[in-house]
C-alpha positions as a Python dict, from the first residue, in 0.01 Angstrom:
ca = {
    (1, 'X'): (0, 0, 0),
    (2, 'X'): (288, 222, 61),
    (3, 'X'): (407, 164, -314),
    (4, 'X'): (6, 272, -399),
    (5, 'X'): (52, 571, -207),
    (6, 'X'): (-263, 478, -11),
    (7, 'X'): (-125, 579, 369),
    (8, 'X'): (-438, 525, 559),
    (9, 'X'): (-443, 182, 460),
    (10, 'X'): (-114, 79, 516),
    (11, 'X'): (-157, 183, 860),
    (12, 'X'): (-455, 38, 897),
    (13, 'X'): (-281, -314, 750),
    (14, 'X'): (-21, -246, 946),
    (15, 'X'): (-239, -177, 1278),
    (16, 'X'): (-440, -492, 1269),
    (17, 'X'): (-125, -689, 1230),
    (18, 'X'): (-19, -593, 1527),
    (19, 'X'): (-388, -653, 1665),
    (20, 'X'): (-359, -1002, 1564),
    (21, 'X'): (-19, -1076, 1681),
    (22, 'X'): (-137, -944, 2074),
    (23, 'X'): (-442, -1176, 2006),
    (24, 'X'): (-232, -1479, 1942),
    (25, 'X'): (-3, -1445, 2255),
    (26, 'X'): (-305, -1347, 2475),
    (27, 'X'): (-494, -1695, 2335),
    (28, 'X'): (-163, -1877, 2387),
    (29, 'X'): (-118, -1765, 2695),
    (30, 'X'): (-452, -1826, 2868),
    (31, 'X'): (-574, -1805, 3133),
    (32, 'X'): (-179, -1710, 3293),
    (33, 'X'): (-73, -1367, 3234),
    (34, 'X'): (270, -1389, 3329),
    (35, 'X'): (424, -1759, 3346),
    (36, 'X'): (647, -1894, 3585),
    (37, 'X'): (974, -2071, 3512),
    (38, 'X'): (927, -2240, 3840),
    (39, 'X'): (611, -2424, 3801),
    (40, 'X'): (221, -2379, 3670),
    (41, 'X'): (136, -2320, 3996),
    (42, 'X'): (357, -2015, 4031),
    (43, 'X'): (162, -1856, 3703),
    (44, 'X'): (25, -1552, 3728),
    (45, 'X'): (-313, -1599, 3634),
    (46, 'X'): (-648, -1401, 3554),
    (47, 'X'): (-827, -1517, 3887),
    (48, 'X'): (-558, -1474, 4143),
    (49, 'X'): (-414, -1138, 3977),
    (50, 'X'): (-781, -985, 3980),
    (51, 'X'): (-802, -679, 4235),
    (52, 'X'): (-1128, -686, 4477),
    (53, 'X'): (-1434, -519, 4367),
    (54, 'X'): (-1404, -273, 4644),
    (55, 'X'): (-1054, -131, 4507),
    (56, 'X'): (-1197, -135, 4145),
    (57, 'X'): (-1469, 74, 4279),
    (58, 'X'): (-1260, 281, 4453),
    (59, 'X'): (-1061, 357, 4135),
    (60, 'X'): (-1314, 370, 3948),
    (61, 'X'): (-1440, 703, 4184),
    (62, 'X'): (-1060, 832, 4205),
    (63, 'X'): (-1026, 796, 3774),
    (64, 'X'): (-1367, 981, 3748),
    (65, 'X'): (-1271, 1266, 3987),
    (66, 'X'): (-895, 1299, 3788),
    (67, 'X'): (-1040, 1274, 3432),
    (68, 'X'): (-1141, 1620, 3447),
    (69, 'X'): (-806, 1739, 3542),
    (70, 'X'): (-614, 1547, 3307),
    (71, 'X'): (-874, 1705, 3054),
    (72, 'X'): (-814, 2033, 3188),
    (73, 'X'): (-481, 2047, 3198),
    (74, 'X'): (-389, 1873, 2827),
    (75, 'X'): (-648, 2131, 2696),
    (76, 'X'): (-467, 2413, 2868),
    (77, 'X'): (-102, 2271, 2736),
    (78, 'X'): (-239, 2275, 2392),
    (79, 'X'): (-337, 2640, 2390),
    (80, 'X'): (-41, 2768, 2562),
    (81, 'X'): (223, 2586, 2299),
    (82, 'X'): (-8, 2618, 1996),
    (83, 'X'): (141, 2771, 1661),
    (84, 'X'): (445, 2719, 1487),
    (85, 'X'): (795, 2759, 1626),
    (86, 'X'): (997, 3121, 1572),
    (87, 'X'): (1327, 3095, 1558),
    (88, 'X'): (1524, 3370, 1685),
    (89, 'X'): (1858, 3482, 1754),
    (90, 'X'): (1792, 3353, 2134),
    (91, 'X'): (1679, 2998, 1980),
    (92, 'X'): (1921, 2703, 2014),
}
């Protein structure tokens, strides 16, 4: 696609390639996340790497009361460095 001149879709080729290839270790892999070289039972697996549903609440609460900040401040950060760079004698 690159030869074609047709950018969007070599990304997008190029994007579910990489899609595909975390699919196939993630199905290989099931259900451990993180073998061990010292046994199955040392895997790190879905179930016992799983936080309680009283922490993923709690995050959940703490995320929804930072999102606006992070949203905030990026927004803010945009406006303040928008524009193309002058160089000037003081530039490096």
């Amino acid at each position: 696609m690159l030869y074609a001149r047709r950018f969007t879709w070599a990304f997008v080729g190029s994007s579910l390639m990489i899609l595909a290839m975390m699919g196939v270790a993630a199905v290989s892999l099931y259900p451990a996340l993180v073998p061990s070289l010292g046994g199955r039972e040392f895997d790190l697996t879905i179930r016992n790497s799983s936080s309680t549903p009283r922490t993923l609440r709690t995050m959940l609460w703490i995320a929804l009361g930072g999102m606006p900040i992070v949203l905030v401040y990026t927004t803010v950060i945009y406006r303040v460095f928008k524009g193309k760079v002058k160089l000037s004698h003081d530039s490096y």
